[in-house]
Short mmCIF file of C-alpha atoms in Angstrom, two decimals:
data_model
loop_
_atom_site.label_atom_id
_atom_site.label_comp_id
_atom_site.label_asym_id
_atom_site.label_seq_id
_atom_site.Cartn_x
_atom_site.Cartn_y
_atom_site.Cartn_z
CA UNK A 14 -58.05 -109.32 -95.46
CA UNK A 15 -59.38 -105.90 -95.54
CA UNK A 16 -57.40 -104.02 -98.05
CA UNK A 17 -58.13 -101.42 -100.66
CA UNK A 18 -59.13 -104.18 -103.09
CA UNK A 19 -61.80 -105.48 -100.60
CA UNK A 20 -63.03 -102.13 -99.82
CA UNK A 21 -63.36 -101.18 -103.59
CA UNK A 22 -65.48 -104.46 -104.00
CA UNK A 23 -67.51 -103.50 -101.06
CA UNK A 24 -68.27 -100.18 -102.78
CA UNK A 25 -69.32 -101.97 -105.96
CA UNK A 26 -71.62 -104.12 -103.95
CA UNK A 27 -73.15 -101.67 -101.62
CA UNK A 28 -72.53 -98.28 -103.36
CA UNK A 29 -69.90 -95.79 -102.00
CA UNK A 30 -72.54 -94.06 -99.89
CA UNK A 31 -73.05 -97.30 -97.96
CA UNK A 32 -69.51 -98.07 -97.16
CA UNK A 33 -67.68 -96.56 -94.13
CA UNK A 34 -63.90 -96.56 -93.92
CA UNK A 35 -63.08 -93.43 -91.89
CA UNK A 36 -61.32 -94.48 -88.66
CA UNK A 37 -63.28 -91.98 -86.43
CA UNK A 38 -66.52 -93.39 -87.72
CA UNK A 39 -65.36 -97.06 -87.64
CA UNK A 40 -64.65 -96.52 -83.92
CA UNK A 41 -68.34 -95.93 -83.15
CA UNK A 42 -69.09 -99.43 -84.63
CA UNK A 43 -66.64 -101.21 -82.30
CA UNK A 44 -68.79 -100.86 -79.28
CA UNK A 45 -72.22 -102.12 -77.85
CA UNK A 46 -73.55 -101.49 -74.44
CA UNK A 47 -71.08 -103.99 -72.69
CA UNK A 48 -68.28 -102.49 -70.70
CA UNK A 49 -65.02 -104.15 -70.22
CA UNK A 50 -64.73 -106.77 -73.10
CA UNK A 51 -62.26 -107.20 -75.93
CA UNK A 52 -62.94 -105.50 -79.14
CA UNK A 53 -61.39 -104.26 -82.25
CA UNK A 54 -61.96 -101.44 -84.76
CA UNK A 55 -63.53 -103.00 -87.83
CA UNK A 56 -61.79 -102.63 -91.16
CA UNK A 57 -65.04 -101.54 -92.95
CA UNK A 58 -68.66 -100.98 -92.03
CA UNK A 59 -71.33 -101.69 -94.78
CA UNK A 60 -75.01 -100.82 -95.04
CA UNK A 61 -76.87 -103.50 -97.09
CA UNK A 62 -80.32 -102.46 -98.53
CA UNK A 63 -81.27 -105.98 -99.57
CA UNK A 64 -80.50 -109.72 -99.48
CA UNK A 65 -78.68 -109.91 -102.74
CA UNK A 66 -75.99 -107.68 -101.42
CA UNK A 67 -75.44 -109.71 -98.31
CA UNK A 68 -75.02 -112.83 -100.43
CA UNK A 69 -72.34 -111.01 -102.53
CA UNK A 70 -70.52 -109.89 -99.44
CA UNK A 71 -70.51 -113.60 -98.05
CA UNK A 72 -69.10 -114.67 -101.26
CA UNK A 73 -66.37 -112.18 -101.10
CA UNK A 74 -65.72 -112.85 -97.38
CA UNK A 75 -65.49 -116.65 -97.90
CA UNK A 76 -62.84 -116.08 -100.68
CA UNK A 77 -60.68 -113.85 -98.32
CA UNK A 78 -61.50 -115.50 -94.89
CA UNK A 79 -62.70 -112.15 -93.68
CA UNK A 80 -64.93 -112.25 -90.48
CA UNK A 81 -68.50 -110.61 -90.67
CA UNK A 82 -69.96 -109.01 -87.65
CA UNK A 83 -73.80 -108.45 -88.04
CA UNK A 84 -75.13 -105.39 -85.99
CA UNK A 85 -78.60 -104.08 -85.14
CA UNK A 86 -78.57 -100.83 -83.04
CA UNK A 87 -75.65 -101.73 -80.69
CA UNK A 88 -77.83 -101.99 -77.39
CA UNK A 89 -76.61 -105.53 -76.73
CA UNK A 90 -75.36 -106.29 -73.15
CA UNK A 91 -73.05 -109.23 -73.91
CA UNK A 92 -70.80 -108.12 -76.76
CA UNK A 93 -72.85 -109.86 -79.45
CA UNK A 94 -72.13 -107.29 -82.35
CA UNK A 95 -68.61 -106.27 -81.35
CA UNK A 96 -65.81 -106.94 -83.76
CA UNK A 97 -63.01 -109.08 -82.49
CA UNK A 98 -60.85 -108.41 -85.45
CA UNK A 99 -60.55 -106.03 -88.39
CA UNK A 100 -63.29 -107.62 -90.24
CA UNK A 101 -66.63 -106.35 -91.62
CA UNK A 102 -69.53 -104.93 -89.61
CA UNK A 103 -72.94 -105.16 -91.36
CA UNK A 104 -75.29 -102.57 -90.00
CA UNK A 105 -78.93 -103.01 -90.80
CA UNK A 106 -79.75 -99.42 -90.20
CA UNK A 107 -81.20 -99.23 -94.00
CA UNK A 108 -83.08 -102.49 -93.91
CA UNK A 109 -85.74 -101.00 -91.67
CA UNK A 110 -88.84 -101.64 -93.50
CA UNK A 111 -92.17 -102.97 -92.18
CA UNK A 112 -92.93 -105.11 -95.22
CA UNK A 113 -96.60 -106.07 -94.18
CA UNK A 114 -98.93 -105.98 -91.38
CA UNK A 115 -101.46 -108.77 -91.73
CA UNK A 116 -104.34 -108.37 -89.11
CA UNK A 117 -106.30 -111.33 -90.13
CA UNK A 118 -103.38 -113.75 -89.65
CA UNK A 119 -101.97 -111.68 -86.85
CA UNK A 120 -98.45 -111.36 -88.25
CA UNK A 121 -96.15 -108.73 -89.29
CA UNK A 122 -93.15 -109.18 -91.73
CA UNK A 123 -90.24 -106.92 -91.13
CA UNK A 124 -86.74 -106.33 -91.97
CA UNK A 125 -84.16 -106.79 -89.40
CA UNK A 126 -83.45 -103.00 -88.89
CA UNK A 127 -86.97 -102.20 -87.74
CA UNK A 128 -87.07 -100.57 -84.40
CA UNK A 129 -89.22 -102.63 -82.00
CA UNK A 130 -91.07 -99.58 -80.66
CA UNK A 131 -91.84 -98.52 -84.30
CA UNK A 132 -93.22 -101.93 -84.87
CA UNK A 133 -95.53 -101.68 -81.96
CA UNK A 134 -96.61 -98.37 -82.89
CA UNK A 135 -97.54 -99.58 -86.45
CA UNK A 136 -99.62 -102.54 -85.26
CA UNK A 137 -101.28 -100.60 -82.55
CA UNK A 138 -103.40 -98.93 -85.17
CA UNK A 139 -105.00 -102.45 -85.64
CA UNK A 140 -105.50 -102.92 -81.97
CA UNK A 141 -102.44 -105.50 -82.02
CA UNK A 142 -99.28 -105.94 -79.97
CA UNK A 143 -95.70 -107.50 -80.55
CA UNK A 144 -95.13 -108.42 -76.73
CA UNK A 145 -91.29 -108.68 -76.57
CA UNK A 146 -90.15 -105.37 -74.87
CA UNK A 147 -86.40 -105.20 -73.99
CA UNK A 148 -85.65 -102.08 -72.06
CA UNK A 149 -84.05 -100.51 -74.98
CA UNK A 150 -87.10 -101.12 -77.27
CA UNK A 151 -87.00 -97.39 -78.27
CA UNK A 152 -83.77 -98.04 -80.13
CA UNK A 153 -83.36 -101.80 -80.23
CA UNK A 154 -84.10 -103.51 -83.57
CA UNK A 155 -86.10 -106.62 -84.35
CA UNK A 156 -83.09 -108.37 -86.00
CA UNK A 157 -80.95 -107.69 -82.93
CA UNK A 158 -83.58 -108.99 -80.50
CA UNK A 159 -84.06 -112.05 -82.49
CA UNK A 160 -80.31 -112.74 -82.72
CA UNK A 161 -80.14 -112.48 -79.02
CA UNK A 162 -83.56 -113.79 -78.17
CA UNK A 163 -84.25 -110.71 -75.97
CA UNK A 164 -86.69 -110.71 -73.07
CA UNK A 165 -88.30 -107.80 -71.32
CA UNK A 166 -90.71 -106.50 -68.74
CA UNK A 167 -93.60 -108.66 -69.99
CA UNK A 168 -91.69 -111.88 -70.07
CA UNK A 169 -93.58 -113.51 -67.12
CA UNK A 170 -96.89 -113.53 -68.95
CA UNK A 171 -95.97 -113.12 -72.53
CA UNK A 172 -92.62 -114.91 -72.96
CA UNK A 173 -89.60 -113.82 -74.81
CA UNK A 174 -88.61 -113.13 -78.59
CA UNK A 175 -88.64 -116.93 -79.57
CA UNK A 176 -92.24 -117.18 -78.79
CA UNK A 177 -93.16 -114.56 -81.46
CA UNK A 178 -91.07 -115.54 -84.39
CA UNK A 179 -93.00 -117.64 -87.05
CA UNK A 180 -90.42 -117.64 -89.78
CA UNK A 181 -87.53 -115.90 -91.29
CA UNK A 182 -85.27 -115.42 -94.38
CA UNK A 183 -81.66 -116.10 -93.56
CA UNK A 184 -78.46 -115.88 -95.64
CA UNK A 185 -76.42 -118.89 -94.60
CA UNK A 186 -72.52 -118.70 -94.26
CA UNK A 187 -72.38 -120.42 -97.89
CA UNK A 188 -74.14 -117.52 -99.40
CA UNK A 189 -77.42 -119.64 -99.87
CA UNK A 190 -80.74 -118.04 -98.90
CA UNK A 191 -82.91 -120.12 -96.60
CA UNK A 192 -86.52 -119.44 -95.75
CA UNK A 193 -88.64 -121.36 -93.30
CA UNK A 194 -91.89 -120.91 -91.42
CA UNK A 195 -94.74 -118.83 -92.62
CA UNK A 196 -98.17 -117.45 -91.37
CA UNK A 197 -99.66 -120.87 -90.39
CA UNK A 198 -100.60 -121.15 -86.64
CA UNK A 199 -99.16 -124.84 -86.70
CA UNK A 200 -96.07 -125.70 -88.45
CA UNK A 201 -94.18 -128.93 -87.27
CA UNK A 202 -92.35 -129.56 -90.67
CA UNK A 203 -88.65 -130.42 -90.40
CA UNK A 204 -86.30 -129.46 -87.53
CA UNK A 205 -87.28 -126.48 -85.23
CA UNK A 206 -85.33 -123.84 -87.12
CA UNK A 207 -86.86 -121.11 -84.85
CA UNK A 208 -84.95 -122.73 -81.87
CA UNK A 209 -81.78 -122.88 -83.91
CA UNK A 210 -81.65 -119.38 -85.35
CA UNK A 211 -83.19 -117.36 -82.59
CA UNK A 212 -80.75 -116.66 -80.09
CA UNK A 213 -77.90 -117.77 -82.38
CA UNK A 214 -76.23 -114.35 -81.98
CA UNK A 215 -75.37 -113.95 -85.82
CA UNK A 216 -73.04 -117.14 -85.61
CA UNK A 217 -75.10 -119.32 -88.03
CA UNK A 218 -76.61 -117.15 -90.48
CA UNK A 219 -77.59 -113.44 -91.33
CA UNK A 220 -81.34 -112.74 -90.82
CA UNK A 221 -82.84 -110.74 -93.64
CA UNK A 222 -86.64 -110.95 -93.12
CA UNK A 223 -88.63 -111.97 -90.02
CA UNK A 224 -92.37 -113.00 -89.70
CA UNK A 225 -93.49 -111.89 -86.17
CA UNK A 226 -96.59 -113.12 -84.32
CA UNK A 227 -98.73 -110.65 -83.01
CA UNK A 228 -101.53 -110.68 -80.32
CA UNK A 229 -104.64 -108.70 -79.64
CA UNK A 230 -103.61 -105.59 -77.32
CA UNK A 231 -104.88 -105.93 -73.80
CA UNK A 232 -107.88 -103.48 -73.29
CA UNK A 233 -107.51 -103.07 -69.49
CA UNK A 234 -104.74 -102.90 -67.16
CA UNK A 235 -103.83 -102.01 -63.56
CA UNK A 236 -100.62 -101.01 -61.91
CA UNK A 237 -99.48 -100.87 -58.42
CA UNK A 238 -96.35 -100.48 -56.32
CA UNK A 239 -95.72 -102.37 -53.04
CA UNK A 240 -92.95 -101.67 -50.44
CA UNK A 241 -91.44 -104.12 -48.19
CA UNK A 242 -89.12 -103.95 -44.88
CA UNK A 243 -87.87 -107.49 -45.63
CA UNK A 244 -86.62 -109.14 -48.72
CA UNK A 245 -88.27 -112.46 -47.61
CA UNK A 246 -91.66 -110.79 -47.74
CA UNK A 247 -91.10 -109.41 -51.07
CA UNK A 248 -90.03 -112.71 -52.38
CA UNK A 249 -92.84 -114.56 -50.88
CA UNK A 250 -95.20 -112.09 -52.33
CA UNK A 251 -93.93 -112.89 -55.85
CA UNK A 252 -94.36 -116.71 -55.40
CA UNK A 253 -97.81 -116.25 -53.68
CA UNK A 254 -99.09 -114.12 -56.68
CA UNK A 255 -98.38 -116.93 -59.24
CA UNK A 256 -99.42 -119.74 -56.69
CA UNK A 257 -102.75 -118.10 -56.68
CA UNK A 258 -103.04 -118.35 -60.41
CA UNK A 259 -102.44 -114.64 -61.23
CA UNK A 260 -99.86 -114.16 -63.87
CA UNK A 261 -99.19 -110.41 -64.18
CA UNK A 262 -97.91 -108.94 -67.41
CA UNK A 263 -94.99 -107.39 -65.27
CA UNK A 264 -93.72 -108.11 -61.87
CA UNK A 265 -90.55 -106.09 -61.24
CA UNK A 266 -88.39 -106.04 -58.09
CA UNK A 267 -85.90 -103.21 -56.90
CA UNK A 268 -83.54 -103.70 -53.89
CA UNK A 269 -82.66 -100.99 -51.40
CA UNK A 270 -79.45 -99.82 -53.08
CA UNK A 271 -81.47 -99.31 -56.46
CA UNK A 272 -84.37 -97.69 -54.55
CA UNK A 273 -82.05 -95.16 -52.80
CA UNK A 274 -80.06 -94.59 -56.09
CA UNK A 275 -83.22 -93.81 -57.99
CA UNK A 276 -84.85 -91.66 -55.55
CA UNK A 277 -81.57 -89.51 -55.28
CA UNK A 278 -81.48 -89.40 -59.02
CA UNK A 279 -85.18 -88.99 -60.05
CA UNK A 280 -86.97 -87.80 -56.94
CA UNK A 281 -90.07 -89.79 -57.66
CA UNK A 282 -91.18 -90.07 -54.14
CA UNK A 283 -89.93 -93.65 -53.09
CA UNK A 284 -89.23 -94.45 -49.53
CA UNK A 285 -85.63 -94.85 -48.93
CA UNK A 286 -85.78 -97.03 -45.79
CA UNK A 287 -87.37 -100.04 -47.32
CA UNK A 288 -85.47 -103.35 -48.36
CA UNK A 289 -87.32 -103.97 -51.51
CA UNK A 290 -90.26 -102.85 -53.68
CA UNK A 291 -92.53 -104.58 -56.35
CA UNK A 292 -93.91 -103.02 -59.37
CA UNK A 293 -96.90 -105.09 -60.63
CA UNK A 294 -99.10 -104.71 -63.58
CA UNK A 295 -102.06 -106.98 -64.58
CA UNK A 296 -103.85 -106.72 -67.72
CA UNK A 297 -106.38 -108.43 -70.00
CA UNK A 298 -109.42 -108.25 -72.13
CA UNK A 299 -111.89 -108.27 -69.42
CA UNK A 300 -112.34 -105.40 -67.00
CA UNK A 301 -113.89 -107.69 -64.15
CA UNK A 302 -110.85 -110.27 -64.57
CA UNK A 303 -108.26 -107.44 -64.45
CA UNK A 304 -109.87 -105.89 -61.37
CA UNK A 305 -110.09 -109.38 -59.57
CA UNK A 306 -106.40 -110.13 -60.25
CA UNK A 307 -105.48 -106.67 -58.95
CA UNK A 308 -107.42 -107.19 -55.87
CA UNK A 309 -105.75 -110.70 -55.36
CA UNK A 310 -102.46 -109.11 -55.52
CA UNK A 311 -103.39 -106.53 -53.04
CA UNK A 312 -104.45 -109.27 -50.59
CA UNK A 313 -101.24 -111.26 -51.06
CA UNK A 314 -99.25 -107.87 -50.39
CA UNK A 315 -101.07 -107.32 -47.14
CA UNK A 316 -100.66 -110.86 -46.17
CA UNK A 317 -97.02 -110.50 -46.58
CA UNK A 318 -96.63 -107.23 -44.49
CA UNK A 319 -96.33 -104.93 -47.66
CA UNK A 320 -97.63 -101.36 -48.14
CA UNK A 321 -99.17 -100.55 -51.65
CA UNK A 322 -100.45 -97.72 -53.96
CA UNK A 323 -102.64 -98.47 -56.91
CA UNK A 324 -102.33 -96.14 -59.96
CA UNK A 325 -105.89 -94.93 -60.64
CA UNK A 326 -105.07 -93.04 -63.90
CA UNK A 327 -102.60 -93.40 -66.75
CA UNK A 328 -100.69 -90.50 -65.43
CA UNK A 329 -100.27 -92.23 -62.12
CA UNK A 330 -99.28 -95.51 -63.83
CA UNK A 331 -96.60 -93.58 -65.74
CA UNK A 332 -95.31 -92.31 -62.62
CA UNK A 333 -94.94 -95.56 -61.06
CA UNK A 334 -93.11 -96.94 -63.86
CA UNK A 335 -90.80 -93.95 -64.15
CA UNK A 336 -89.10 -95.36 -60.96
CA UNK A 337 -88.27 -98.76 -62.80
CA UNK A 338 -87.18 -96.96 -66.03
CA UNK A 339 -84.88 -94.70 -63.98
CA UNK A 340 -83.12 -97.90 -62.36
CA UNK A 341 -80.25 -98.18 -65.04
CA UNK A 342 -79.62 -94.45 -65.76
CA UNK A 343 -79.68 -93.77 -61.94
CA UNK A 344 -77.19 -96.31 -61.11
CA UNK A 345 -75.15 -95.47 -64.15
CA UNK A 346 -74.49 -91.87 -62.97
CA UNK A 347 -72.94 -93.02 -59.55
CA UNK A 348 -69.59 -94.32 -61.14
CA UNK A 349 -67.99 -94.12 -64.60
CA UNK A 350 -69.11 -97.51 -65.63
CA UNK A 351 -71.94 -100.01 -64.97
CA UNK A 352 -71.75 -103.79 -65.55
CA UNK A 353 -75.22 -104.89 -65.94
CA UNK A 354 -75.61 -108.69 -65.46
CA UNK A 355 -78.22 -110.98 -66.20
CA UNK A 356 -78.35 -113.89 -63.67
CA UNK A 357 -81.64 -115.87 -63.70
CA UNK A 358 -82.97 -118.22 -61.03
CA UNK A 359 -86.25 -120.04 -60.56
CA UNK A 360 -88.59 -117.44 -58.93
CA UNK A 361 -88.53 -119.35 -55.63
CA UNK A 362 -84.91 -118.66 -55.41
CA UNK A 363 -85.28 -114.89 -55.91
CA UNK A 364 -84.68 -113.94 -52.27
CA UNK A 365 -81.75 -116.47 -51.97
CA UNK A 366 -80.13 -114.78 -54.89
CA UNK A 367 -80.76 -111.20 -53.84
CA UNK A 368 -79.00 -112.12 -50.35
CA UNK A 369 -76.26 -113.74 -52.15
CA UNK A 370 -75.62 -110.75 -54.27
CA UNK A 371 -75.63 -108.47 -51.14
CA UNK A 372 -73.14 -110.78 -49.67
CA UNK A 373 -70.95 -110.75 -52.68
CA UNK A 374 -70.94 -106.97 -52.75
CA UNK A 375 -69.79 -106.95 -49.14
CA UNK A 376 -67.18 -109.57 -49.77
CA UNK A 377 -65.54 -107.68 -52.61
CA UNK A 378 -66.28 -104.06 -51.46
CA UNK A 379 -68.28 -103.14 -54.53
CA UNK A 380 -71.50 -101.18 -54.94
CA UNK A 381 -74.24 -103.56 -56.45
CA UNK A 382 -77.71 -102.37 -57.11
CA UNK A 383 -80.04 -105.20 -58.18
CA UNK A 384 -83.29 -104.76 -60.03
CA UNK A 385 -85.19 -107.06 -62.41
CA UNK A 386 -87.95 -109.35 -63.55
CA UNK A 387 -88.90 -110.97 -60.29
CA UNK A 388 -91.76 -112.90 -61.77
CA UNK A 389 -89.51 -114.87 -64.11
CA UNK A 390 -86.53 -114.84 -61.80
CA UNK A 391 -84.53 -112.67 -64.13
CA UNK A 392 -82.37 -110.44 -61.97
CA UNK A 393 -79.97 -107.61 -63.04
CA UNK A 394 -77.15 -107.09 -60.58
CA UNK A 395 -75.67 -103.76 -61.74
CA UNK A 396 -72.03 -103.35 -60.51
CA UNK A 397 -70.82 -99.71 -60.40
CA UNK A 398 -67.17 -99.43 -61.25
CA UNK A 399 -64.37 -97.26 -62.19
CA UNK A 400 -62.44 -99.00 -65.20
CA UNK A 401 -59.20 -97.10 -64.52
CA UNK A 402 -58.98 -98.66 -60.81
CA UNK A 403 -57.14 -101.82 -61.49
CA UNK A 404 -57.78 -103.14 -58.05
CA UNK A 405 -61.64 -102.68 -58.36
CA UNK A 406 -61.70 -104.21 -61.75
CA UNK A 407 -59.96 -107.39 -60.22
CA UNK A 408 -62.75 -107.54 -57.60
CA UNK A 409 -65.31 -107.07 -60.21
CA UNK A 410 -64.13 -110.05 -62.21
CA UNK A 411 -64.26 -112.22 -59.02
CA UNK A 412 -67.65 -111.00 -58.00
CA UNK A 413 -69.21 -111.75 -61.47
CA UNK A 414 -67.63 -115.23 -61.35
CA UNK A 415 -69.28 -115.91 -58.13
CA UNK A 416 -72.59 -114.40 -59.09
CA UNK A 417 -72.85 -116.98 -61.95
CA UNK A 418 -71.64 -119.63 -59.83
CA UNK A 419 -74.20 -119.05 -57.21
CA UNK A 420 -77.04 -118.77 -59.91
CA UNK A 421 -76.15 -121.94 -61.42
CA UNK A 422 -76.10 -123.64 -57.95
CA UNK A 423 -79.55 -122.38 -57.58
CA UNK A 424 -80.79 -124.13 -60.70
CA UNK A 425 -80.57 -120.91 -62.61
CA UNK A 426 -78.99 -120.03 -65.98
CA UNK A 427 -76.38 -117.62 -67.24
CA UNK A 428 -78.62 -115.42 -69.29
CA UNK A 429 -82.47 -114.83 -69.22
CA UNK A 430 -82.28 -112.26 -71.88
CA UNK A 431 -78.92 -110.65 -72.72
CA UNK A 432 -77.31 -113.56 -74.42
CA UNK A 433 -73.88 -114.99 -74.09
CA UNK A 434 -71.78 -113.00 -76.79
CA UNK A 435 -68.12 -112.78 -75.62
CA UNK A 436 -68.95 -111.54 -72.07
CA UNK A 437 -70.11 -114.87 -70.69
CA UNK A 438 -68.66 -117.49 -73.23
CA UNK A 439 -66.20 -118.75 -70.54
CA UNK A 440 -68.85 -119.77 -68.22
CA UNK A 441 -70.98 -121.61 -70.84
CA UNK A 442 -69.53 -125.23 -70.00
CA UNK A 443 -70.35 -124.65 -66.47
CA UNK A 444 -74.09 -124.66 -67.55
CA UNK A 445 -74.47 -126.94 -70.48
CA UNK A 446 -71.37 -129.15 -69.97
CA UNK A 447 -68.55 -130.30 -72.20
CA UNK A 448 -70.94 -132.39 -74.36
CA UNK A 449 -73.20 -129.39 -74.82
CA UNK A 450 -70.47 -127.10 -75.82
CA UNK A 451 -69.10 -129.70 -78.35
CA UNK A 452 -72.61 -130.04 -79.77
CA UNK A 453 -72.66 -126.40 -80.47
CA UNK A 454 -69.24 -126.52 -82.05
CA UNK A 455 -70.53 -129.38 -84.39
CA UNK A 456 -73.54 -127.23 -85.37
CA UNK A 457 -71.31 -124.12 -86.00
CA UNK A 458 -68.68 -126.14 -88.10
CA UNK A 459 -71.56 -127.66 -90.18
CA UNK A 460 -73.12 -124.43 -90.99
CA UNK A 461 -70.18 -122.09 -91.09
CA UNK A 462 -67.11 -124.25 -91.89
CA UNK A 463 -64.90 -121.22 -92.61
CA UNK A 464 -65.80 -119.59 -89.12
CA UNK A 465 -66.56 -116.20 -90.73
CA UNK A 466 -69.97 -115.19 -89.15
CA UNK A 467 -69.31 -113.55 -85.74
CA UNK A 468 -66.37 -115.64 -84.83
CA UNK A 469 -65.49 -115.74 -81.09
CA UNK A 470 -69.07 -115.27 -79.89
CA UNK A 471 -71.47 -117.62 -78.20
CA UNK A 472 -69.67 -120.83 -79.22
CA UNK A 473 -66.29 -121.46 -77.21
CA UNK A 474 -63.23 -122.01 -79.26
CA UNK A 475 -61.52 -125.48 -79.14
CA UNK A 476 -59.93 -126.25 -75.97
#
């Protein structure tokens, strides 16, 4: 229970300046970027500055059976950090130090509250790059992205967060501190704990330190935009590029609804009569190889009836990518709320999925703009709604159900980068089956027998 005695103990652990109890302030910690999900105002918010404080909080929470909700920057799109009861929110805003950059071993050791963009700015001085780049990287934290296994625009070539985590320190639900991994390039000792804790959404442990893998930053890059009058041509371009052994750093798609909305919002010069556009960037360490890949992309675009423009300067490149970055804010200004989904399919099913989303939009009389990472099949159908319109909300829920049903029928998955949280938990059995869900429950029960860490997220309750 969160009572005055519990709060006083929190003040003793964290210091009075690191404990929030004012209701108006507490409300701000009851949200992330996910609309229309259940939530509760927390009983208290605490700001740890070290691992020992987190241990003490877990000991206290176990005694009182008080739930703990870890929180990064709150940019999550599946309800991961949202409290579902009047428990404790742990905010990592003050555990935001880059502890070490080791250019010889190509690693950075960070606390969970480090902003991803800040990490990249710091390692750029050494000519290095931390590749995971969620759209919210200017505010998202490394710890939050590890908990959600975030992706981003560079996922096709460089992968997602799990590919860049070499080890971490975790406070387990028992209060014990567990460290695994390190700076070694090869480590096959014991279970693959990276696969267990990355993407566990705060349900199995509280991450307090992370060893990140870095890579040399590419020296050369080439960006282009391509327009298509048919979705089929855009989709075939995506598969043809990869079939020809070109793996772009980014290969993004926007449908007609998104293009028109972006142009109306940002006036970036996009044609509004096309069915789709692709944004493509190739990069690498060799100028000749980057030029070859860019020309191969141009050939494929032409073969598939596309029109294109290559960015010749950094300013032109930034102008091209301004269209992609404007997609969500442009769509968000059309109606009071947006539901940004995360349906992911094999890249050969991109066109089928786009057509299905368009049909679902017509069926339920909803405005849906779709954009996303075409190269890795990760689409973001963005449904524009008015939460006060009950009829529209009912149609929204039916449409979302159908979008995920179709994605799974194409051999896809519920999430390519946003996580399950509370928003998609009801669909989980449809993908991994009853035995998969039961296995997750057993793991959760083994590590967190009191069910105090982020209860109600990721792992479905007993049926």
